[in-house]
Every structure is written in C-alpha cells, then in structure tokens.
PDB file of C-alpha atoms in Angstrom:
ATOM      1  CA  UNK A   1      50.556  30.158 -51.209  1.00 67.00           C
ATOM      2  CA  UNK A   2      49.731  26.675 -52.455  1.00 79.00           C
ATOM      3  CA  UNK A   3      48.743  24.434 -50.056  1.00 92.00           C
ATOM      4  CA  UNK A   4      49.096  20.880 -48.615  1.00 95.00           C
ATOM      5  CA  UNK A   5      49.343  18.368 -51.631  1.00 96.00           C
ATOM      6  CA  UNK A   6      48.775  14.727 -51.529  1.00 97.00           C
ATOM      7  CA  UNK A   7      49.976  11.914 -54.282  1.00 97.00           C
ATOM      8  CA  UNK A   8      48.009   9.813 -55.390  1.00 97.00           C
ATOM      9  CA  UNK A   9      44.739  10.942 -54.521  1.00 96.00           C
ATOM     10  CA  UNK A  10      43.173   7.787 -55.290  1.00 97.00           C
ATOM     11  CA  UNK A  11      45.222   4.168 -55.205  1.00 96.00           C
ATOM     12  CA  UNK A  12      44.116   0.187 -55.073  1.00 98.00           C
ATOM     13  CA  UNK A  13      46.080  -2.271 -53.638  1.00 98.00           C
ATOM     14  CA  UNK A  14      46.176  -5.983 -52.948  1.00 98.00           C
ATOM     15  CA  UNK A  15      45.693  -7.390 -49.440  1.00 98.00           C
ATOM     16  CA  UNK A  16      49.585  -8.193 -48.676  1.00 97.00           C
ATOM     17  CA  UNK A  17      50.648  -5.630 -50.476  1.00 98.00           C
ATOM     18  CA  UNK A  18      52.015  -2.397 -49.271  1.00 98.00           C
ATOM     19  CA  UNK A  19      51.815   1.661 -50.040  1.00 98.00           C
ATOM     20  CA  UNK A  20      53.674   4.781 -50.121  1.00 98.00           C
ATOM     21  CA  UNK A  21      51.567   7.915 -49.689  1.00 98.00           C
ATOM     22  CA  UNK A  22      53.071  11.148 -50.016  1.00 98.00           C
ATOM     23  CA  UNK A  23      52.070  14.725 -48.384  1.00 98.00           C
ATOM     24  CA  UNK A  24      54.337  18.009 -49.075  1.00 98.00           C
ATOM     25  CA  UNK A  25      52.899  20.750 -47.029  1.00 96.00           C
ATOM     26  CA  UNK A  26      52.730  24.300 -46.487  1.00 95.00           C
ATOM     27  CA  UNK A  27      55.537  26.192 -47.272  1.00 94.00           C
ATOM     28  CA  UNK A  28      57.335  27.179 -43.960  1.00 91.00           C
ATOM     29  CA  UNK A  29      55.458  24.440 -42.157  1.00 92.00           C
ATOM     30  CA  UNK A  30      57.365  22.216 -40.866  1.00 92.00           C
ATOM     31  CA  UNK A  31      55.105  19.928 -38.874  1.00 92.00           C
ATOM     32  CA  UNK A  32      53.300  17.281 -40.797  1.00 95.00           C
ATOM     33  CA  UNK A  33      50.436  15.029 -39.131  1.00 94.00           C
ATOM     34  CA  UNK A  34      48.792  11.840 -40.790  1.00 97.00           C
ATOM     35  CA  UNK A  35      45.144  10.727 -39.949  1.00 96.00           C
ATOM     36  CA  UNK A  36      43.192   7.907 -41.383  1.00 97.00           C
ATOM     37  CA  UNK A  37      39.306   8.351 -42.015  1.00 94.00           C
ATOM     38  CA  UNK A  38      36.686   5.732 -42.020  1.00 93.00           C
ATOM     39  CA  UNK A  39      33.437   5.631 -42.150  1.00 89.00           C
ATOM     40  CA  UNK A  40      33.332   3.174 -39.001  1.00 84.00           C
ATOM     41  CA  UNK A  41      36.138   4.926 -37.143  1.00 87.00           C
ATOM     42  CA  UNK A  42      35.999   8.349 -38.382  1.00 90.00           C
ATOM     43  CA  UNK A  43      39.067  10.377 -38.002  1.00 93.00           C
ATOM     44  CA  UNK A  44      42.091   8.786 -36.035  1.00 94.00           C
ATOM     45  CA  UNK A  45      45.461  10.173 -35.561  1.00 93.00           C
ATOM     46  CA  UNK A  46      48.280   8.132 -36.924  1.00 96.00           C
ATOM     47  CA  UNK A  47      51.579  10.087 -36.142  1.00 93.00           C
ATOM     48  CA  UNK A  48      53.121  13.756 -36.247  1.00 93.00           C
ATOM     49  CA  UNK A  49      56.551  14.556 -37.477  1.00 94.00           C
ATOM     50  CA  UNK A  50      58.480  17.539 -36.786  1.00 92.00           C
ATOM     51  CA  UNK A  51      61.897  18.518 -38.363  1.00 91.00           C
ATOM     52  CA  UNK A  52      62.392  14.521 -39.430  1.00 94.00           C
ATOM     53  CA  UNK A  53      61.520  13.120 -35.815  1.00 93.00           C
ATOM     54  CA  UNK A  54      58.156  11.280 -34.767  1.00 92.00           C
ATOM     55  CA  UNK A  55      56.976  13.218 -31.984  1.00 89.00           C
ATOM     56  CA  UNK A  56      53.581  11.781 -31.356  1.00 87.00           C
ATOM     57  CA  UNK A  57      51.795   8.798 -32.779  1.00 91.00           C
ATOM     58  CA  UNK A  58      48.438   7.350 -32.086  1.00 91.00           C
ATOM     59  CA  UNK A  59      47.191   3.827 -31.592  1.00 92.00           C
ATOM     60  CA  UNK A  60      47.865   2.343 -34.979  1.00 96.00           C
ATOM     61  CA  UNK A  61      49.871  -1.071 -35.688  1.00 96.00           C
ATOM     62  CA  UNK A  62      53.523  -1.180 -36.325  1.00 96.00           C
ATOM     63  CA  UNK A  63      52.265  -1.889 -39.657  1.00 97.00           C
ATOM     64  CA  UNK A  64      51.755   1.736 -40.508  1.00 98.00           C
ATOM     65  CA  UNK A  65      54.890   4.230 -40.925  1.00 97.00           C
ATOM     66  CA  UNK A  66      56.200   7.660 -41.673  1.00 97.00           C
ATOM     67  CA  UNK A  67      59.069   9.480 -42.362  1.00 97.00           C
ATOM     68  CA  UNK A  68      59.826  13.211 -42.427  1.00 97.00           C
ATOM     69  CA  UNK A  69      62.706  15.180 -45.067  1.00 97.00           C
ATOM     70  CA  UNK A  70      64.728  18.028 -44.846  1.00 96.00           C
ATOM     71  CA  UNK A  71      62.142  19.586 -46.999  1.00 94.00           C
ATOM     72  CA  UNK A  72      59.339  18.721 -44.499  1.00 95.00           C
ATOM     73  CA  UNK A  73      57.961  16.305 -47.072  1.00 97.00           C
ATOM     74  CA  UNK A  74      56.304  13.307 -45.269  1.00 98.00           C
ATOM     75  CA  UNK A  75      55.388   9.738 -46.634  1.00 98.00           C
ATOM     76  CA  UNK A  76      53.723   7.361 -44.545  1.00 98.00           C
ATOM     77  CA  UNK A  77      54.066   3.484 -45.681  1.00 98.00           C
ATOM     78  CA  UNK A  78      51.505   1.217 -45.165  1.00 98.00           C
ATOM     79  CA  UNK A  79      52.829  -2.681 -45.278  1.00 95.00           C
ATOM     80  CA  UNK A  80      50.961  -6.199 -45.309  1.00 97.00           C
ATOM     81  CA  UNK A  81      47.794  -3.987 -46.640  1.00 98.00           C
ATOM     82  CA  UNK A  82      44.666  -5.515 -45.082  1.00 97.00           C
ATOM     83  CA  UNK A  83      41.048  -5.124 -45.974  1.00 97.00           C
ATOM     84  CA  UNK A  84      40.504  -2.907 -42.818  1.00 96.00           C
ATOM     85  CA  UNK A  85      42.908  -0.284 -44.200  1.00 97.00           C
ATOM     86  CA  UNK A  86      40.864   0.698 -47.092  1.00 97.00           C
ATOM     87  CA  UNK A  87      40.107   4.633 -45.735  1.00 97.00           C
ATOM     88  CA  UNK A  88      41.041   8.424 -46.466  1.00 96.00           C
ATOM     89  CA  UNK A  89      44.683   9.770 -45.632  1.00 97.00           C
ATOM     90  CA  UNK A  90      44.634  13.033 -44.480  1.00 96.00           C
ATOM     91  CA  UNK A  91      47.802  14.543 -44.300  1.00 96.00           C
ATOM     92  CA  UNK A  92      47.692  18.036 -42.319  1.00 94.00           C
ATOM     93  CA  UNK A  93      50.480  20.718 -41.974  1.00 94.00           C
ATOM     94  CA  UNK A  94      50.626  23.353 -39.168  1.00 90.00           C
ATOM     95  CA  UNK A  95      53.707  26.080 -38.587  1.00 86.00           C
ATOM     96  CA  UNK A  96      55.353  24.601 -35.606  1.00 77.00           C
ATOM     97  CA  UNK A  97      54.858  21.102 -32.835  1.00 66.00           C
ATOM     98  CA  UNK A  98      53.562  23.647 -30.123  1.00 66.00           C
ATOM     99  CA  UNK A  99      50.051  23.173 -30.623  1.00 62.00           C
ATOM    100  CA  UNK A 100      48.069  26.505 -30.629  1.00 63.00           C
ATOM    101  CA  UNK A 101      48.215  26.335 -34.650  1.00 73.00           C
ATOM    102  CA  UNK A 102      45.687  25.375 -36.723  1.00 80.00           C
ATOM    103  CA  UNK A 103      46.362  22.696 -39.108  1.00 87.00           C
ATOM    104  CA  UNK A 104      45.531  23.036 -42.817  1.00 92.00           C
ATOM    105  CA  UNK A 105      44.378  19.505 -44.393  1.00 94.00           C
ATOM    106  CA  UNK A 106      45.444  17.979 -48.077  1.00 95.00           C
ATOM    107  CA  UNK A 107      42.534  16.530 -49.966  1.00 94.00           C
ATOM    108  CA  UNK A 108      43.605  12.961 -48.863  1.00 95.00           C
ATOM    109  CA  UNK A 109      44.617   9.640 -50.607  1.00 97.00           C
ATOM    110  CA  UNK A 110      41.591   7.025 -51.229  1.00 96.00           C
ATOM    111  CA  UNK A 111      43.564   3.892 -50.568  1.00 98.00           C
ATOM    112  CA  UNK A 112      41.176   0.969 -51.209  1.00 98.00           C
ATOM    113  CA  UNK A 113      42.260  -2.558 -50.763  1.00 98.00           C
ATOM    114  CA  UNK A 114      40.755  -5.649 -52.534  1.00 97.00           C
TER     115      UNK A 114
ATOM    116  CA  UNK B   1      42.586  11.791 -22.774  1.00 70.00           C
ATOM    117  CA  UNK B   2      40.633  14.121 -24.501  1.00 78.00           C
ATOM    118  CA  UNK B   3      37.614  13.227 -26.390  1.00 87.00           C
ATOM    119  CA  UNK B   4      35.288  14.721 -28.121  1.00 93.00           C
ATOM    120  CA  UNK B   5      31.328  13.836 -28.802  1.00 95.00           C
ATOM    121  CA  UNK B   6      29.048  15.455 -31.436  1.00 96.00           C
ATOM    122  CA  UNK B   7      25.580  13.893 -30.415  1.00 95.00           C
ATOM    123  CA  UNK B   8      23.539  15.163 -33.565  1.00 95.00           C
ATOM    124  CA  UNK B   9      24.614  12.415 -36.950  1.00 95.00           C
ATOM    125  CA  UNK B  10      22.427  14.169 -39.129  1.00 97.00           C
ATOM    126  CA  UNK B  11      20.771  17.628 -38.706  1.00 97.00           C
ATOM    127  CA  UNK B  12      18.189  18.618 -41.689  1.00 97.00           C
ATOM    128  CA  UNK B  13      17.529  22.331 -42.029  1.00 97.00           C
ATOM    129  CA  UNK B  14      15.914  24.827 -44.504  1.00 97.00           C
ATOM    130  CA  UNK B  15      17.649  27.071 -46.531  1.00 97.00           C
ATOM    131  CA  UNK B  16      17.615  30.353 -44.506  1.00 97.00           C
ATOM    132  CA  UNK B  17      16.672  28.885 -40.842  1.00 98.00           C
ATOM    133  CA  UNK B  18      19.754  29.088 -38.752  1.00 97.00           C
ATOM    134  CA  UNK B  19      21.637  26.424 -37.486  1.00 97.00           C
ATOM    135  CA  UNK B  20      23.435  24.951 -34.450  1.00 98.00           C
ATOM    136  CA  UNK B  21      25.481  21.825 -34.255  1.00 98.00           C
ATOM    137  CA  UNK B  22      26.513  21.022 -30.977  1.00 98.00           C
ATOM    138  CA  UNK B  23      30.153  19.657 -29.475  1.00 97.00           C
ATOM    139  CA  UNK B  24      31.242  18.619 -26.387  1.00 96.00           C
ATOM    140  CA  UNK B  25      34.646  17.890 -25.369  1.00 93.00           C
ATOM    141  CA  UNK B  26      36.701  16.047 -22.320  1.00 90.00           C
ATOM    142  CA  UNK B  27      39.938  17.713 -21.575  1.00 82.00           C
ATOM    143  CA  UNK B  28      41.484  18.255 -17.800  1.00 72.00           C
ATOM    144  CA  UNK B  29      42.567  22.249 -18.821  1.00 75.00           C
ATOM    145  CA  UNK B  30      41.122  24.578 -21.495  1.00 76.00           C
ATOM    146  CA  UNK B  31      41.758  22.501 -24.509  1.00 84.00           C
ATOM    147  CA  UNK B  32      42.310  24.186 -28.143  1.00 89.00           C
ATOM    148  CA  UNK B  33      38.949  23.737 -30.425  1.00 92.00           C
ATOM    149  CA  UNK B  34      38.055  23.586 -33.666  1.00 93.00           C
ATOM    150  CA  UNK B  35      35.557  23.016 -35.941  1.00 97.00           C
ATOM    151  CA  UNK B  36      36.132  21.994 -39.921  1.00 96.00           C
ATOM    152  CA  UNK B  37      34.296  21.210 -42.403  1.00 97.00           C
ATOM    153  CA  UNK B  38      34.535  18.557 -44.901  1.00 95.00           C
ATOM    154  CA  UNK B  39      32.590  18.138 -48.559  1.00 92.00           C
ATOM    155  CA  UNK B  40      32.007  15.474 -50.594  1.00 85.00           C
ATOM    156  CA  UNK B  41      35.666  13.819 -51.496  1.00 78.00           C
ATOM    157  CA  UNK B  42      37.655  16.684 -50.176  1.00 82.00           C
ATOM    158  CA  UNK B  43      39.741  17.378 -47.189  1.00 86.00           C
ATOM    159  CA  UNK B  44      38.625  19.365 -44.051  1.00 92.00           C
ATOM    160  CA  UNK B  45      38.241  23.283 -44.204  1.00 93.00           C
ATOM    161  CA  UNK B  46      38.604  24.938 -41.161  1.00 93.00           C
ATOM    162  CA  UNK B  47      36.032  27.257 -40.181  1.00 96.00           C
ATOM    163  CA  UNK B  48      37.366  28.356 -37.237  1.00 95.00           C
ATOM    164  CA  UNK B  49      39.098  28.093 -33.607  1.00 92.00           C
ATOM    165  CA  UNK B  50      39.488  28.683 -29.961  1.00 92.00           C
ATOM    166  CA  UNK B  51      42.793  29.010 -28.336  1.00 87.00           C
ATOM    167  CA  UNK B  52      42.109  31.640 -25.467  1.00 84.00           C
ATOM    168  CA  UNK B  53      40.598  35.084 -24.844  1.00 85.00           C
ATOM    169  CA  UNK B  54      36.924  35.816 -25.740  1.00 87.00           C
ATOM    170  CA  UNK B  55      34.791  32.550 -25.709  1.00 90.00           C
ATOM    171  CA  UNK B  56      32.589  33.814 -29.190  1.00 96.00           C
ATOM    172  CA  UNK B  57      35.125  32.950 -31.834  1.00 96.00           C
ATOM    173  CA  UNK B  58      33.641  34.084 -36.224  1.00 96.00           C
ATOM    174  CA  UNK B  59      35.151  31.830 -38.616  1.00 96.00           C
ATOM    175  CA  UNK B  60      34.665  31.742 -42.436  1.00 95.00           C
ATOM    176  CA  UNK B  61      31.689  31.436 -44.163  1.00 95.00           C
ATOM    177  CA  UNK B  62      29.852  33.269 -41.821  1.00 97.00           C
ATOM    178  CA  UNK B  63      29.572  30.488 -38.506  1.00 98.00           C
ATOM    179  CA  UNK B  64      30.441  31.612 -35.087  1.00 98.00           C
ATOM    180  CA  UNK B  65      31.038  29.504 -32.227  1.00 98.00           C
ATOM    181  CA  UNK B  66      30.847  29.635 -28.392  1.00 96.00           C
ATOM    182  CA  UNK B  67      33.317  28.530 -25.685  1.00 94.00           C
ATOM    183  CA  UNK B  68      31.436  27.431 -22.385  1.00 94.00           C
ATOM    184  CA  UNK B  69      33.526  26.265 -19.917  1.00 91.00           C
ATOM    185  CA  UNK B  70      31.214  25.264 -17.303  1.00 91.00           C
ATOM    186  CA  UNK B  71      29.201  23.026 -20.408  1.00 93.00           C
ATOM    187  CA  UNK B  72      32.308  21.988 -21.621  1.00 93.00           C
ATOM    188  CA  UNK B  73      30.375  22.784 -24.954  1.00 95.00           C
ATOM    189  CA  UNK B  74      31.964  24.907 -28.486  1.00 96.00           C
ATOM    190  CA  UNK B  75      28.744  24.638 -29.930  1.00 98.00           C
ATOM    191  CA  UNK B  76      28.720  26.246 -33.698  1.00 98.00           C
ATOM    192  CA  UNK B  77      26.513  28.833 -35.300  1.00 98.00           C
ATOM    193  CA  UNK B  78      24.859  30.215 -38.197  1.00 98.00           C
ATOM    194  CA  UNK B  79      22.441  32.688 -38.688  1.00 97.00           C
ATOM    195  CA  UNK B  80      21.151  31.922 -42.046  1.00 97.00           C
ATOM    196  CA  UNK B  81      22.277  28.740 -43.869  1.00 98.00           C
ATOM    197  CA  UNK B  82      22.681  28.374 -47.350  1.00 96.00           C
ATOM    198  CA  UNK B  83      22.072  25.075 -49.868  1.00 96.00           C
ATOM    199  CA  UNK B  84      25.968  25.166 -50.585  1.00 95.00           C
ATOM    200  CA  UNK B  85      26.728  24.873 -46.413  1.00 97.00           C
ATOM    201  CA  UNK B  86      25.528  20.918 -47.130  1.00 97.00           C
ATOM    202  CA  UNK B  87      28.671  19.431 -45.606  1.00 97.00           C
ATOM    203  CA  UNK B  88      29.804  16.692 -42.888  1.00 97.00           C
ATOM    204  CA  UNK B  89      31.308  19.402 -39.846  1.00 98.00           C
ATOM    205  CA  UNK B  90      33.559  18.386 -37.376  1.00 97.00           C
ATOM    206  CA  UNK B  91      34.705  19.500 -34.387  1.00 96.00           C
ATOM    207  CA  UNK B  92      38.020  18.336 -32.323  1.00 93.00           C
ATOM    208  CA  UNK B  93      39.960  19.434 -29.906  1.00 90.00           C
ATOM    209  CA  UNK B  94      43.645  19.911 -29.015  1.00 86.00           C
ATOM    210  CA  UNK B  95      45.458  20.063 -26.103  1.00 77.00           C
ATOM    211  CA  UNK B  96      48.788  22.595 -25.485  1.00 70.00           C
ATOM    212  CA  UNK B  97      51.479  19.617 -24.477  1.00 70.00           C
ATOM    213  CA  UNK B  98      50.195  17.636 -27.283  1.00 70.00           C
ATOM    214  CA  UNK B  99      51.782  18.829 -29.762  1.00 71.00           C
ATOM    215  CA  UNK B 100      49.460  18.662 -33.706  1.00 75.00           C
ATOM    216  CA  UNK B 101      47.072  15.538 -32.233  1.00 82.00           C
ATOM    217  CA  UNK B 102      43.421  16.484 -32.498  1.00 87.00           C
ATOM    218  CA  UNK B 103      41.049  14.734 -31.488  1.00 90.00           C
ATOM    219  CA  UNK B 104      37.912  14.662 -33.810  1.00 93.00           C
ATOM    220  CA  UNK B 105      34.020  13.959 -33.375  1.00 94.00           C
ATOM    221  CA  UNK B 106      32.486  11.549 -35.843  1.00 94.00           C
ATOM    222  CA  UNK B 107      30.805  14.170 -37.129  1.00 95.00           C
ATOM    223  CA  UNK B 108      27.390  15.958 -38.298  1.00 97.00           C
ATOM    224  CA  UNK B 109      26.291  15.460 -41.580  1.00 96.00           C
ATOM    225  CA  UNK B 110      23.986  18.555 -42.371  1.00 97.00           C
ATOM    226  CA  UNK B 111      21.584  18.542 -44.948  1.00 97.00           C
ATOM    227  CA  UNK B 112      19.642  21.792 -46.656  1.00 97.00           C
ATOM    228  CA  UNK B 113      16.592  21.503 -48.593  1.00 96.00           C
ATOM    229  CA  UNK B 114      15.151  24.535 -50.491  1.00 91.00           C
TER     230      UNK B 114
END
C-alpha cells in the first residue's frame, strides 16, 4: 500500500506571494491533518479535515487554508507568504477523526520564502 | 491543553550502550502517546504507541516504551543502539475527543558515535 504523498517536496516563493501544497493519503484514510515544522517552533498543528469538513484547526492565521475532496485529497493554501512561513509541511493521514489511530506522515513540502 | 516536554535536546550515545529518551506529557485523562522518529529531510516514522491496556508498549526497530501514570512519563527504550538509530525522536500525545491533533515535543536529537 503506497503511502501518504506530498507535491512538491521542495518549493520557493516570494514574500506576497502565495502556495498550494498538496497531500493524497492513505488509501481508505479519510482523515487528513496538516502541521508546519520549524526549527524555532517545532511541530504545530495547522488543521484536520475529515470527509471535506475542517474539524479541528490550531492557532495559525487566517492566512493559512485547506480543503478536503471526495477523494480525501487535501491542499492547504498558504496566501500573502511571509518570511516566517519558510518551514516543513507535514501532511499526515489516519483511518478515521476518532483519535485512537495512529497517523502515518508524508515526507513534507520545504516551502522557503525569500 | 495537553502538552508535551522532552527535557533532553541532544543525547550522545555509543554504538551498543542502550538508550533512554525521556517524555513527559500534560493531559487531564489518559492521553494517547506516541513516539516517531524523524531523519534527515524525511517525514516522521512511527515507532510506536499507547492507547490503553499494558503500560510497556514494543514498537519497530526494536524500542519499547513505558506508560507511568503517576510520572506522567512514556519514556522510550532501547537495549542496544545502532549508528543508523541517529535520528531527531519525538514524542506527542493525543487526546480521545480531539480528534487527529497531536501534540509534539521539540524533540531529541540523538547522536551515535562508533
């Protein structure tokens, strides 16, 4: 079973700019959670979607986004990139929202902003 | 809110001495816990977890790790570490109505020298 995949894996952007990050995850998972990790902060939790709906998110700006597909594909966007959001995304998958399930990680996306 | 500290940054050990990097969590209930590993570049591994039941958990790799309850402590173990065990480890820690958030330590970064 292949398992969670993240595009890019490694993107630079422009301070104002903003970014699309993909995850697809396991298949038959159908919850997908985002986390950023930096060095500073280490890793915070940015939101969890389950079957297209936000069901938790963490203390993050409006700035930062997600959506959820049928497919349980998840993007999160990223707009009016600052310097301070140059980290690791870590997209994780787990079977269901109940907690009690591990959650399998995707390599990540280096997003580096200049 | 849960919370979770791993006091040890950096732990240097020999190849062959056993190991213990040490977590301690916050949580009002019996929390879930984890601990994952991460290498250079690459997403977190899990190595292993603690929903319930019998408070020595094995994971992968060989590494163990103990739930204490009174030490609010899931401390993790290895008898005999090997050079390709370098890694940064984390622990975090879930919580049943909380759906997929973890909470993660900053982390140990452990180091093996011949």
């Amino acid at each position: 079973k292949a398992g969670v995949t993240q595009t890019p894996r490694y993107l630079i952007k422009t301070r104002g700019q903003q970014v699309t990050l993909s995850c697809s995850p396991i298949s038959g998972h159908r919850s997908v959670s985002w986390y950023q990790q930096t060095p500073g902060q280490g890793l915070q939790f940015l939101f969890e979607y389950f079957s297209e709906t936000q069901r938790n998110k963490g203390n993050f700006p409006g700035r930062f986004s997600g959506r959820q597909f049928s497919n349980s594909r998840s993007e999160m966007n990223v707009s009016t990139l600052e310097l301070g959001d140059s980290a690791l995304y870590l997209c994780a998958s787990s079977l269901t929202l109940q907690g009690g399930y591990e959650q399998y990680f995707g390599p990540g996306t280096r997003l580096t902003v200049t | 809110a849960q919370s979770v500290t791993q006091p040890d940054i950096h732990i240097t050990v020999s190849e062959g001495a056993s190991l213990e990097l040490r977590c301690n969590y916050s949580y009002g209930a019996t929390p879930y816990l984890f601990w994952y590993v991460q290498s250079p570049g690459q997403g977190l591994q899990l190595l292993l977890k603690y929903f319930s039941g019998d408070t020595l958990v094995q994971g992968i790799k060989g590494f163990e790790a103990e739930f204490k309850r009174s030490q609010s402590s899931f401390n993790l173990r290895k008898p005999s570490v090997h050079w390709s065990d370098a890694a940064e480890y984390f622990c975090a820690v879930g919580a049943p109505m909380t759906g997929n958030q973890f909470y993660f330590g900053t982390g140990t970064s452990l180091t093996v020298i011949p």
